[in-house]
Short mmCIF file of C-alpha atoms and ligand atoms in Angstrom, two decimals:
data_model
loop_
_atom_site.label_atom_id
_atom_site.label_comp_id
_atom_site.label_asym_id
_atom_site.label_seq_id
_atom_site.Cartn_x
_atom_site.Cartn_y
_atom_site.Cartn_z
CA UNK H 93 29.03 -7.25 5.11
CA UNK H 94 30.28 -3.50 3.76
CA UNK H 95 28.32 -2.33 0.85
CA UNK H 96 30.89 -0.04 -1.25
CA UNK H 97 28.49 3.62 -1.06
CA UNK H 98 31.14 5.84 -2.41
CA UNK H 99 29.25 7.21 -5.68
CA UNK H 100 25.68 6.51 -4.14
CA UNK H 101 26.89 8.82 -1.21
CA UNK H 102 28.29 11.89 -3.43
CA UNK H 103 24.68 11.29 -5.50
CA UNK H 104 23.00 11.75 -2.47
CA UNK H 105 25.01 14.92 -1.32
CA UNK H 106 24.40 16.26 -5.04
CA UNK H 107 20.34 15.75 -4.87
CA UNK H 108 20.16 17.64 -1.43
CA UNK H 109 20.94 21.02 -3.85
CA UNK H 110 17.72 20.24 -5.47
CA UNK H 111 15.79 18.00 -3.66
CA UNK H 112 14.15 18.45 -0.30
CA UNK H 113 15.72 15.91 2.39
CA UNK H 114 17.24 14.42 -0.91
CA UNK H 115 14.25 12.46 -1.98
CA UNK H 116 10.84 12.20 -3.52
CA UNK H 117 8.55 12.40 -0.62
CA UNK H 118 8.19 12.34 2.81
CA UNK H 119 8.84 10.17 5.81
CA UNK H 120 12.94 10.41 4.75
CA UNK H 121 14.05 12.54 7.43
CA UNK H 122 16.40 15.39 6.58
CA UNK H 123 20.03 14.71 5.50
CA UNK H 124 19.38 11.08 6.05
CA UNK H 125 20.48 9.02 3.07
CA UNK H 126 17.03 7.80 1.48
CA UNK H 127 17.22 4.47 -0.69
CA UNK H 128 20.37 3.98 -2.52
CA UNK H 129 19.48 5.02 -6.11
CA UNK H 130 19.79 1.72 -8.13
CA UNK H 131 21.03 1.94 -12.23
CA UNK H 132 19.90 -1.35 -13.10
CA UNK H 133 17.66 -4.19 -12.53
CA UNK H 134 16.36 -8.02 -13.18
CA UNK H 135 13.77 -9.59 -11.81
CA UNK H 136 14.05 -9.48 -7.94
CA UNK H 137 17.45 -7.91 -8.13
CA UNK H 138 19.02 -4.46 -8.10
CA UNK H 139 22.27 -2.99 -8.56
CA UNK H 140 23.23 0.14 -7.35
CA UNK H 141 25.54 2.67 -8.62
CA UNK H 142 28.29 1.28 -6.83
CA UNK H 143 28.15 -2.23 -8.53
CA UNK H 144 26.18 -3.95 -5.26
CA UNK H 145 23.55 -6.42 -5.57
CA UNK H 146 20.24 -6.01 -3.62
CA UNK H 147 17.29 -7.74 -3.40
CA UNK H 148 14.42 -5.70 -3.48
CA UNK H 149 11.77 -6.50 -1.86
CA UNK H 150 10.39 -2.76 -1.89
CA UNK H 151 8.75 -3.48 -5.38
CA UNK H 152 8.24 0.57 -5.38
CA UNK H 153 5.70 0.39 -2.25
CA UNK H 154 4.18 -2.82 -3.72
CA UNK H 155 3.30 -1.37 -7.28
CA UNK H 156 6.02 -3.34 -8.78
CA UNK H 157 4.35 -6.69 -9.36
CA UNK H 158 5.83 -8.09 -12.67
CA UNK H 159 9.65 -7.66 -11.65
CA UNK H 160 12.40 -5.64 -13.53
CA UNK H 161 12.95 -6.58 -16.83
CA UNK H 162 10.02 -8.19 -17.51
CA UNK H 163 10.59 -9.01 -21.30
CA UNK H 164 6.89 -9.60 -21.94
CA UNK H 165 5.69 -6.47 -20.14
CA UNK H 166 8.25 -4.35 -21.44
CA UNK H 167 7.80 -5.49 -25.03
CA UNK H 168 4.34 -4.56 -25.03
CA UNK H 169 5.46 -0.99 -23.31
CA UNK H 170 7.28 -0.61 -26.48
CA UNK H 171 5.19 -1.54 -29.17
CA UNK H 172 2.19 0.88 -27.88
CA UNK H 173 5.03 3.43 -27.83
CA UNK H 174 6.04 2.97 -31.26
CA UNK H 175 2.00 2.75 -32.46
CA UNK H 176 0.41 5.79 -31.03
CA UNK H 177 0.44 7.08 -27.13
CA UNK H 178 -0.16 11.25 -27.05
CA UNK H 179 -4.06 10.57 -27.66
CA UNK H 180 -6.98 10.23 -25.05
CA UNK H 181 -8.79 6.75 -26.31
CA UNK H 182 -6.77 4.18 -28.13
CA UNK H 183 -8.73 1.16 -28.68
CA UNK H 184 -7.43 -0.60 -25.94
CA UNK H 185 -10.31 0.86 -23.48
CA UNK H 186 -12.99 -1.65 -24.19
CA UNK H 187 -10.63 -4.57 -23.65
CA UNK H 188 -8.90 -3.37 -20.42
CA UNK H 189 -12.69 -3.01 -18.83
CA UNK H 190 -14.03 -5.51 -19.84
CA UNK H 191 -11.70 -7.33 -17.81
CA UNK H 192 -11.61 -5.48 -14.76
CA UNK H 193 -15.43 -5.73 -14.70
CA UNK H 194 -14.72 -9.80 -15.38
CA UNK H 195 -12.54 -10.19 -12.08
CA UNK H 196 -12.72 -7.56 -9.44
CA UNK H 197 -16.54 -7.88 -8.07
CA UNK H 198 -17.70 -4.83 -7.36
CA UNK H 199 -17.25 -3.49 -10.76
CA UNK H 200 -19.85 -2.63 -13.29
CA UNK H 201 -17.92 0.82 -14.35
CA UNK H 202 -14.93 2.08 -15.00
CA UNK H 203 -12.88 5.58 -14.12
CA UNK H 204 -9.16 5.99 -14.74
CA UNK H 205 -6.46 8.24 -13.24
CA UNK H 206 -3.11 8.14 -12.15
CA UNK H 207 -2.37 8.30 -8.48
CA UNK H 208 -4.77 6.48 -5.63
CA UNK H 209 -4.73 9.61 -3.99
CA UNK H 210 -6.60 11.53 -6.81
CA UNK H 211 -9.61 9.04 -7.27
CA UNK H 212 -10.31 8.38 -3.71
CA UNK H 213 -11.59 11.95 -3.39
CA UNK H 214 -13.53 11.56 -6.41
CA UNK H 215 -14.82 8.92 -4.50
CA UNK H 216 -15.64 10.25 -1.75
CA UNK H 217 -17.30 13.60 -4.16
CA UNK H 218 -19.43 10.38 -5.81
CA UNK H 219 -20.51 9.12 -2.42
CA UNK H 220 -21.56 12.82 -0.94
CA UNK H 221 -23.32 13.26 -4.17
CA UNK H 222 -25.12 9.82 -3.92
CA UNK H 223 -26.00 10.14 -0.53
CA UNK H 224 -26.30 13.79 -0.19
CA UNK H 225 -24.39 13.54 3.17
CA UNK H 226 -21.26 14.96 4.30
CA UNK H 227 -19.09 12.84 6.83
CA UNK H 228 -17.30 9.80 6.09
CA UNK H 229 -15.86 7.60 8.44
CA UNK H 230 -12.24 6.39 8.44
CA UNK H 231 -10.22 3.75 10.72
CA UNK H 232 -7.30 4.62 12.63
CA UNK H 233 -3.46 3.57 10.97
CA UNK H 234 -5.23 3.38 7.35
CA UNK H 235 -3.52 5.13 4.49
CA UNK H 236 -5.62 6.68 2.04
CA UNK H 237 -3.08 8.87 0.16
CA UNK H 238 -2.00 12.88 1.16
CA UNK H 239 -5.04 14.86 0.52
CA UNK H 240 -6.40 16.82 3.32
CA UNK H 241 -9.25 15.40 4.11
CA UNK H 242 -7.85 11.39 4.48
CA UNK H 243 -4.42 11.98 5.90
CA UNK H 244 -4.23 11.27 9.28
CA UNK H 245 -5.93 12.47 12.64
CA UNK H 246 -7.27 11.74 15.95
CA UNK H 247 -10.81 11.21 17.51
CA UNK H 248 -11.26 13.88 19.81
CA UNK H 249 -12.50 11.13 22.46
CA UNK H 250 -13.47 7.89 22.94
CA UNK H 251 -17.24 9.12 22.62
CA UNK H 252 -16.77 11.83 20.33
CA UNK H 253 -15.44 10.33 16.86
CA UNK H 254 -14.88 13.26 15.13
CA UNK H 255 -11.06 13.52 14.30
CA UNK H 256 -8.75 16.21 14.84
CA UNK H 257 -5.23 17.03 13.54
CA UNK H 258 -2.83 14.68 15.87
CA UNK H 259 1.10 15.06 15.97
CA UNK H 260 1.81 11.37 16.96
CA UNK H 261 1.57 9.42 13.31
CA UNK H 262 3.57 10.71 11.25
CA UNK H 263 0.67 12.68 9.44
CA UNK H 264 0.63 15.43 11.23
CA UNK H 265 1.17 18.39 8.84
CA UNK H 266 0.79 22.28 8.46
CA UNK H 267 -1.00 24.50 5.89
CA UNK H 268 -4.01 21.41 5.79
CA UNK H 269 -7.46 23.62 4.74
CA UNK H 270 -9.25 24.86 6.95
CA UNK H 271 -11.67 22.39 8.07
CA UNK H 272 -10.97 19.78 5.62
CA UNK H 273 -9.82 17.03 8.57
CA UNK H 274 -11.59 18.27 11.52
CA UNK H 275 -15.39 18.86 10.46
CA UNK H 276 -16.54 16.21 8.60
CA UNK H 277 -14.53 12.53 9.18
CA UNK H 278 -14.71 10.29 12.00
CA UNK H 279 -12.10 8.08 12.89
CA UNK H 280 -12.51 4.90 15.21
CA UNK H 281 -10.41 1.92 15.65
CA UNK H 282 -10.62 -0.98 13.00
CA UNK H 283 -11.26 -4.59 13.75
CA UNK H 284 -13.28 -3.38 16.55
CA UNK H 285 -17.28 -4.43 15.65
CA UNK H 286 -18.46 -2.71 18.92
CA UNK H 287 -16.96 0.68 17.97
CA UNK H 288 -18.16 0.05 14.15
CA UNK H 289 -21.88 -0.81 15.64
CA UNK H 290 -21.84 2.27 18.16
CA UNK H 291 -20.78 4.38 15.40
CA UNK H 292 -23.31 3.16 12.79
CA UNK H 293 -26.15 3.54 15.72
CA UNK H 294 -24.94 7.30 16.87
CA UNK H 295 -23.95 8.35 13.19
CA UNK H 296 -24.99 6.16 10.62
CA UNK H 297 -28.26 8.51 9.14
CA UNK H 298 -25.07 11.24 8.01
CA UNK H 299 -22.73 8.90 6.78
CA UNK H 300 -21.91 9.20 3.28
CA UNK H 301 -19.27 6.65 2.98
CA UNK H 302 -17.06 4.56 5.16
CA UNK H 303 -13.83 3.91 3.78
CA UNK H 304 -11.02 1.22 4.82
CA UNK H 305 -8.26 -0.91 3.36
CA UNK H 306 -9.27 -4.57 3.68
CA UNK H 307 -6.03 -5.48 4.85
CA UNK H 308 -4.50 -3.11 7.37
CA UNK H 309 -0.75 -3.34 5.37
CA UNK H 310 0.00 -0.10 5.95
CA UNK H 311 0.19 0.16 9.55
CA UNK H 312 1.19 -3.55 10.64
CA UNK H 313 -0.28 -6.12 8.14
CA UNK H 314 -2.98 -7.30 10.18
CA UNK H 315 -6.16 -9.20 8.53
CA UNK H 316 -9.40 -8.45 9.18
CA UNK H 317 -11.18 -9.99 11.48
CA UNK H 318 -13.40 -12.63 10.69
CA UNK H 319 -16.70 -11.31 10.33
CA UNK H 320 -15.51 -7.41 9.86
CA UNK H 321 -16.27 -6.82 6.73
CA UNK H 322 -19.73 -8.72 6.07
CA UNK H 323 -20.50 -6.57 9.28
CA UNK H 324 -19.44 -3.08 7.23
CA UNK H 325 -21.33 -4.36 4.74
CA UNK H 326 -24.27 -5.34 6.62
CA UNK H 327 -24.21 -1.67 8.42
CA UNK H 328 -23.78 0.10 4.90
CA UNK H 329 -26.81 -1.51 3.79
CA UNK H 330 -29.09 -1.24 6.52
CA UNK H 331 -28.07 3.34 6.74
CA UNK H 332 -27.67 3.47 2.89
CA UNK H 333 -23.92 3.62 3.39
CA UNK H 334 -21.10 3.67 0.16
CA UNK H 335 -18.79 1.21 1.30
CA UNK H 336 -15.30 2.10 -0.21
CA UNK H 337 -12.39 -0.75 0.11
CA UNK H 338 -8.99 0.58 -0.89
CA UNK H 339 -7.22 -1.51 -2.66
CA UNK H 340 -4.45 0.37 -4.03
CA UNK H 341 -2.39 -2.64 -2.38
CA UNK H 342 -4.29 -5.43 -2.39
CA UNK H 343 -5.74 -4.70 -5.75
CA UNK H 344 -4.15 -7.39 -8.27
CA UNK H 345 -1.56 -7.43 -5.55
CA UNK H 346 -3.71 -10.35 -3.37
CA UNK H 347 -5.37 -11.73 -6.54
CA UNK H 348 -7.16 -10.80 -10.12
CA UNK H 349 -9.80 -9.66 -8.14
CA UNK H 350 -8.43 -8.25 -4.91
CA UNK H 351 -9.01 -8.98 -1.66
CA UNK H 352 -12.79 -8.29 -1.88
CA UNK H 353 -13.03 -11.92 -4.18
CA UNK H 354 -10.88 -13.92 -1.49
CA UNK H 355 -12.70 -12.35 1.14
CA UNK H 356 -16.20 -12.74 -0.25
CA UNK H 357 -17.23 -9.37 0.33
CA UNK H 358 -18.34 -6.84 -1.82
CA UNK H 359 -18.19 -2.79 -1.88
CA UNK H 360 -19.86 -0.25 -3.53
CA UNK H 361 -16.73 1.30 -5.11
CA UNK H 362 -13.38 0.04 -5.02
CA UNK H 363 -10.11 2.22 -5.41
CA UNK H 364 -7.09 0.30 -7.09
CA UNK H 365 -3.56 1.75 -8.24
CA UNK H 366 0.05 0.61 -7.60
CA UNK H 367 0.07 -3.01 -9.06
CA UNK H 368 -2.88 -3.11 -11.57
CA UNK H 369 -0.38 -1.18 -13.97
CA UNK H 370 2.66 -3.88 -13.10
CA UNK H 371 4.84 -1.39 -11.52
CA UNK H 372 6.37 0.84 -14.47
CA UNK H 373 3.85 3.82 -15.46
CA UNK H 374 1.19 4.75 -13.14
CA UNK H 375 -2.67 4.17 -13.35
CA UNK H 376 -5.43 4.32 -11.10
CA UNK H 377 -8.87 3.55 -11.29
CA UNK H 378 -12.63 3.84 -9.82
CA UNK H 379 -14.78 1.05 -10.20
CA UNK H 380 -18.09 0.45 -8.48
CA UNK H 381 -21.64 0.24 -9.11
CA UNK H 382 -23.35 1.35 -12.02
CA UNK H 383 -26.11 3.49 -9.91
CA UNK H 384 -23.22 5.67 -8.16
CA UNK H 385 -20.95 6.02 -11.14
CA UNK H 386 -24.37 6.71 -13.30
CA UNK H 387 -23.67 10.45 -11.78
CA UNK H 388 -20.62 11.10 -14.26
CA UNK H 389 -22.83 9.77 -16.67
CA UNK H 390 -25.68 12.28 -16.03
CA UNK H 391 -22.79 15.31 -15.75
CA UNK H 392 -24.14 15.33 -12.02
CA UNK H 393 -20.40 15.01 -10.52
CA UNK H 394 -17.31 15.99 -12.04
CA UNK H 395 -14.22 13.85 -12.69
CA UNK H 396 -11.44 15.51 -14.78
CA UNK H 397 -7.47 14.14 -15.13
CA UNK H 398 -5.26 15.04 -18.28
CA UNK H 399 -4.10 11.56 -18.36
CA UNK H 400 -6.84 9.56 -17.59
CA UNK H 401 -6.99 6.70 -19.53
CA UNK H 402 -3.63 7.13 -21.35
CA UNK H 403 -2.73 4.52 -23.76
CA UNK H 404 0.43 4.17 -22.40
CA UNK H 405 -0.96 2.87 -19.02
CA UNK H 406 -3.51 1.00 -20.35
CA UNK H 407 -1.15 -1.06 -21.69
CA UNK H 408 0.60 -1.63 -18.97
CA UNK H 409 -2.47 -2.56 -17.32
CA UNK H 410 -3.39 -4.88 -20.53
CA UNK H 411 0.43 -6.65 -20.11
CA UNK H 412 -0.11 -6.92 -16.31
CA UNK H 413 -3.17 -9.27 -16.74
CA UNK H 414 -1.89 -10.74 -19.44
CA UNK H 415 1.48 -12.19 -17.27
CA UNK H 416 -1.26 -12.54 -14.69
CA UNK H 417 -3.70 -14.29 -16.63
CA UNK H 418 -1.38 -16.75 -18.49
CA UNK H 419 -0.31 -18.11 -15.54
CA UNK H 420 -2.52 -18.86 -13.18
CA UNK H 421 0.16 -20.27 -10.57
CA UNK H 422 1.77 -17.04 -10.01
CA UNK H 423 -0.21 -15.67 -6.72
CA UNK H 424 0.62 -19.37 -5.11
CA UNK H 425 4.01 -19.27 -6.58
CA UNK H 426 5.27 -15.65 -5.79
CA UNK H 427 3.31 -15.83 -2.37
CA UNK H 428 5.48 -19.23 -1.56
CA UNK H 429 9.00 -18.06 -2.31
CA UNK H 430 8.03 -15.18 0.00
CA UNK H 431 6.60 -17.33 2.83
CA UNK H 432 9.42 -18.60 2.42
CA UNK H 433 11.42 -15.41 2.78
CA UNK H 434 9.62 -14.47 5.89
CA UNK H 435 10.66 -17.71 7.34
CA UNK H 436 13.82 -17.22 7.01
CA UNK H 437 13.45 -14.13 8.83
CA UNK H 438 12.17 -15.69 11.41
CA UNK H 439 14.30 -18.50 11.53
CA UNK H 440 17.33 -15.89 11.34
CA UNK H 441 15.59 -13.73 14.31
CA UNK H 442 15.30 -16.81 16.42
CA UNK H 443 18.60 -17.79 15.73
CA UNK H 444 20.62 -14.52 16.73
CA UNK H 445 18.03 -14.37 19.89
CA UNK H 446 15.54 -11.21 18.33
CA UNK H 447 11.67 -11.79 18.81
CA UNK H 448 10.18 -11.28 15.96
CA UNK H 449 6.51 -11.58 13.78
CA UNK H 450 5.80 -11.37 10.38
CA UNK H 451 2.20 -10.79 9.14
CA UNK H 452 -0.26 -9.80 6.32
CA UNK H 453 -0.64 -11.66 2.69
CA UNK H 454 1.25 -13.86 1.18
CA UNK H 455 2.29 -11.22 -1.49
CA UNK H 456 2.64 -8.07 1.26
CA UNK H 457 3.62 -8.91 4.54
CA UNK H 458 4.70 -6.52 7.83
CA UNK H 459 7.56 -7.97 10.12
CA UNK H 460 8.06 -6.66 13.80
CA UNK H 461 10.36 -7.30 16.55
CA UNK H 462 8.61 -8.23 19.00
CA UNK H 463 6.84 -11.38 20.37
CA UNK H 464 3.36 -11.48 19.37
CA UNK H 465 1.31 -10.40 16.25
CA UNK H 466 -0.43 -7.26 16.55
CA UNK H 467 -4.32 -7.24 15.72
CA UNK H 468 -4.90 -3.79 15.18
CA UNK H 469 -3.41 -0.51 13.69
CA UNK H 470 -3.01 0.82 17.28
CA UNK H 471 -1.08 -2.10 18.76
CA UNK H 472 1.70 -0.66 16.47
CA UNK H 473 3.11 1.53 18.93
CA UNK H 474 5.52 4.55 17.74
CA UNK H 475 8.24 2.51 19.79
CA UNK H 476 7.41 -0.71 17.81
CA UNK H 477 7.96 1.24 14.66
CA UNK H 478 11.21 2.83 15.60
CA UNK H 479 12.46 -0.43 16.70
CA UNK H 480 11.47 -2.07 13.44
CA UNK H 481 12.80 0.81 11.10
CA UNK H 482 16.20 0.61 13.25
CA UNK H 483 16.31 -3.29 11.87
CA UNK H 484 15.08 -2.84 8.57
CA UNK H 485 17.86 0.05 8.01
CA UNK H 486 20.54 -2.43 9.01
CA UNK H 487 19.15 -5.29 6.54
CA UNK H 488 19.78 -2.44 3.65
CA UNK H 489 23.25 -2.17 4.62
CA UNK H 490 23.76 -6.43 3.81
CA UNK H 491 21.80 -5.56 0.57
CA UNK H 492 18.37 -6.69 1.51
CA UNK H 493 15.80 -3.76 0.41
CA UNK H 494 12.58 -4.42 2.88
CA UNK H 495 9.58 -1.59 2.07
CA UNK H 496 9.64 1.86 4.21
CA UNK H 497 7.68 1.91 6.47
CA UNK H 498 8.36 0.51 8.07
CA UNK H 499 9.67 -3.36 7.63
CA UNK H 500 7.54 -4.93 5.34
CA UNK H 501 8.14 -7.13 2.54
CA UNK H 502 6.46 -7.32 -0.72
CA UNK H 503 7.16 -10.04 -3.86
CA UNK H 504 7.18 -9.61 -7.36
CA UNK H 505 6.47 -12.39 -10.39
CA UNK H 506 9.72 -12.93 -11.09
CA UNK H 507 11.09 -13.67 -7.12
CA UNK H 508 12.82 -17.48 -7.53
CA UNK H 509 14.33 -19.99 -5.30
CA UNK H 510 18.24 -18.22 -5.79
CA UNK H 511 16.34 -14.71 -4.56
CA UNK H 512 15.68 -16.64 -1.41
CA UNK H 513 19.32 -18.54 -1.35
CA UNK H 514 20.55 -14.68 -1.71
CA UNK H 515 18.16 -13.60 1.49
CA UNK H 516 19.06 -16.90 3.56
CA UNK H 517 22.65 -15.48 2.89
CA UNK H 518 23.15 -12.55 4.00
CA UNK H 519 19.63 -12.03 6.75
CA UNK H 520 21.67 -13.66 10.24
CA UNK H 521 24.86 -11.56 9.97
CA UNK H 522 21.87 -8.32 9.20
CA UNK H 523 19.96 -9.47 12.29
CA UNK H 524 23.38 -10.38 14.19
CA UNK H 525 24.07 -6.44 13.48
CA UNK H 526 20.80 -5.21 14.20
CA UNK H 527 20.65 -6.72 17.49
CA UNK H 528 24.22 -5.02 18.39
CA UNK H 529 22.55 -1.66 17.56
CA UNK H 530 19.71 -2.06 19.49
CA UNK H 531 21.77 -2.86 22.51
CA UNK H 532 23.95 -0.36 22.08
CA UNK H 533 20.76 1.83 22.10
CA UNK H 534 19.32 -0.09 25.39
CA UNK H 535 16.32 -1.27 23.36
CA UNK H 536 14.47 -2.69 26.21
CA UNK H 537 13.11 -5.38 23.84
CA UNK H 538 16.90 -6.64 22.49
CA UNK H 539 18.45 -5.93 26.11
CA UNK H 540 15.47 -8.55 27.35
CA UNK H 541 15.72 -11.14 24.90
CA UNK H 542 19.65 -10.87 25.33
CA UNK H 543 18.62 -11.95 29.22
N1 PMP K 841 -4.35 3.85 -0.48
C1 PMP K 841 -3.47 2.96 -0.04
C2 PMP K 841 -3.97 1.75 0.70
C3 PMP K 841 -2.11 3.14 -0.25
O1 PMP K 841 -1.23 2.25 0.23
C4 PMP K 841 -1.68 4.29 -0.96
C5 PMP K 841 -0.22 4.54 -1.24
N2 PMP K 841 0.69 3.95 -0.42
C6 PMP K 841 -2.64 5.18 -1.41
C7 PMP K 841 -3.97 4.94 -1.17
C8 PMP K 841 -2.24 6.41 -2.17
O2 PMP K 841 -1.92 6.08 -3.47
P1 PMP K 841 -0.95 7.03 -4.32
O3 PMP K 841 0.38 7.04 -3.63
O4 PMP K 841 -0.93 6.40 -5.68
O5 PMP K 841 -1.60 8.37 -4.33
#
């Protein structure tokens, strides 16, 4: 299949005058074309400036959970527009907390922002100022936004945790502060009890927080394993630990409640973003226990943000549970049509002789070509990644939008049977394609399952 790119490729050349490697962040690499910008949307589907049809199952890094077009969500965008939004409380505050303390578990209060980046330093400032330690421990492959301090890194060995700046993720970057990565986080692998136990034993009295997604989707889509996290939890109790889940993902993403009420465990404080606000205007929040947050309340910690709480968000985050809410199939329902997506993929990968996985949560899954499932971040190997960025560039060419990075797959509310009838279309001549490349690039991997 040719995609007409005419106008989306004389867009592209235009935005390189004023925008660095023509996009909006990083990981596009210079020059190379990033996403095709897309003029219009419904439900699952895209079109891009040059009248093609995509599916998109990028749902803007997994924040987009109600769909394009959402009439319901968009009408109630509106009307707060048209009522009042340049003001800092609203009357919808109350409302919006009282449900996010009803759901997600490990809330009892409330802070807002916009990005997940911003309030997972405030909550790591909360947890130093709780604890009155300074290191906090991280696990290897898990994204916790662009600040300084969370942003990649190394252990310097096996025995010594403490992480150092590291050229081999992706996340290695210059003009970091001084200090900020190197002196006070320690980074082992996750899924691993033994290294979480020998790290608790040698380190736990000067831990002020450990902090992990509970589902590794951002470097492979693996789960945790069983156990994991009531042992985190267990280890956080026992030195006085803050246990900080992200779920900027899973948040609303997995369920109402995020992965923390499928998986039975409970933090301390709990990070959410991308979905919670349905996809269109951003929000963030901090929620956690009442005898961590009580610092803001006593003026002990500071927490500032022009735009915390805007009404405008709020709303969105009031329309989100409302969809959410009202119909109480949805997670089963979205999560089936993209089970059903991923077998496909499969099926497709199998079919035109590829190996290939797909992992994660219903709603946010990871594929990879190769044979078997990876369990932890580090089993996704830079070679894996290449391999699986190579295929997922291909698919966008047959109008199949998989997330960067680097071949995942994430559903919104509105994803129906002819979304998947589109996919099942167009995904064997992709993979047919994709497999050409990668021979004609001697992937090892497509040159052995070619025989
Ligand atoms: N945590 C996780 C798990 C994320 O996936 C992301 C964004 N991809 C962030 C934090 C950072 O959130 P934001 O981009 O809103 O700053």
């Amino acid at each position: 299949m040719t995609l007409k790119t005419a106008n989306s490729r004389a867009y592209f050349k235009e935005l390189r005058r004023y925008l660095p490697c023509g996009a909006h962040r990083h990981f596009y690499k210079s020059g190379i074309r990033p996403l095709t910008p897309f003029v219009d949307g419904h439900g699952a589907r895209l079109r891009d400036m040059d009248g093609n049809e995509h599916l998109d199952l990028v749902c803007e890094y997994g924040a987009s959970l109600v769909g394009h077009g959402n009439q319901r969500y968009n009408e109630r965008l509106k009307s707060q527009i048209d009522r009042v939004v340049s003001v800092d409380q609203a009357g919808l505050e109350a409302g919006v907390c009282e449900r996010l303390v009803r759901y997600v578990p490990s809330a009892e209060w409330v802070r807002f922002g916009l990005s997940g980046t911003e309030v997972i330093q405030n909550a790591l400032r909360l947890s130093r100022a709780y604890t009155g330690r300074e290191r906090v421990l991280r696990f290897l492959g898990h994204y916790h936004g662009s600040a300084d301090s969370v942003m990649g890194g190394t252990p310097r060995s096996q025995a010594d945790p403490r992480a150092q700046e590291y050229d081999g993720d992706g996340y290695f970057t210059e003009g970091r502060a001084p200090g900020a990565l190197d002196q006070d986080t320690l980074l082992i692998p996750w899924n691993d009890v033994d290294a979480l136990e020998r790290v608790f034993r040698d380190h736990g009295d000067q831990l002020a927080a450990i902090m992990m997604e509970p589902v590794a989707l951002n470097s492979g889509g693996m789960l945790p394993a069983p156990g994991y996290l009531e042992t985190a939890r267990r280890l956080c109790d026992r030195h006085g630990v803050v246990f900080i889940l992200d779920e900027v993902i899973t948040g609303f993403r997995m369920a109402l409640g995020g992965a923390q009420s499928v998986f039975g465990v409970t933090p301390d404080l709990t990070i959410l973003g991308k979905a919670m606000s349905g996809g269109a205007v951003p929000v963030s929040a901090l929620v956690g226990r009442r005898d961590i947050m009580d610092l803001y309340d006593r003026q002990r910690v500071v927490h500032c943000g022009t735009y915390n709480g805007y009404p405008l968000g709020l709303a969105a985050v009031e329309a989100t549970m409302n969809l959410l809410e009202e119909d109480p199939d949805c997670y089963q329902r979205m999560g089936g049509h993209l089970l059903e997506i991923a077998r496909t993929l499969t099926d497709a990968a199998r079919d035109v002789g590829l190996p290939l996985v797909v992992q994660g949560i219903p709603t946010g899954m990871s594929a990879h070509v190769c044979a078997e499932p990876l369990r932890r971040p580090e089993d996704y190997t830079p070679e894996l990644q290449t391999r699986d960025g190579l295929v997922k560039a291909v698919c966008e060419g047959h109008g199949i939008q998989f997330a960067p990075r680097y071949f995942r797959l994430y559903c919104n509310l509105m994803l129906n049977d002819d979304d998947v009838a589109f996919f099942r279309d167009r995904i064997h001549d992709a993979l047919h394609e994709a497999k050409e490349v990668l021979l004609s690039m001697d992937d090892p991997v497509a040159l052995q399952a070619a025989g």
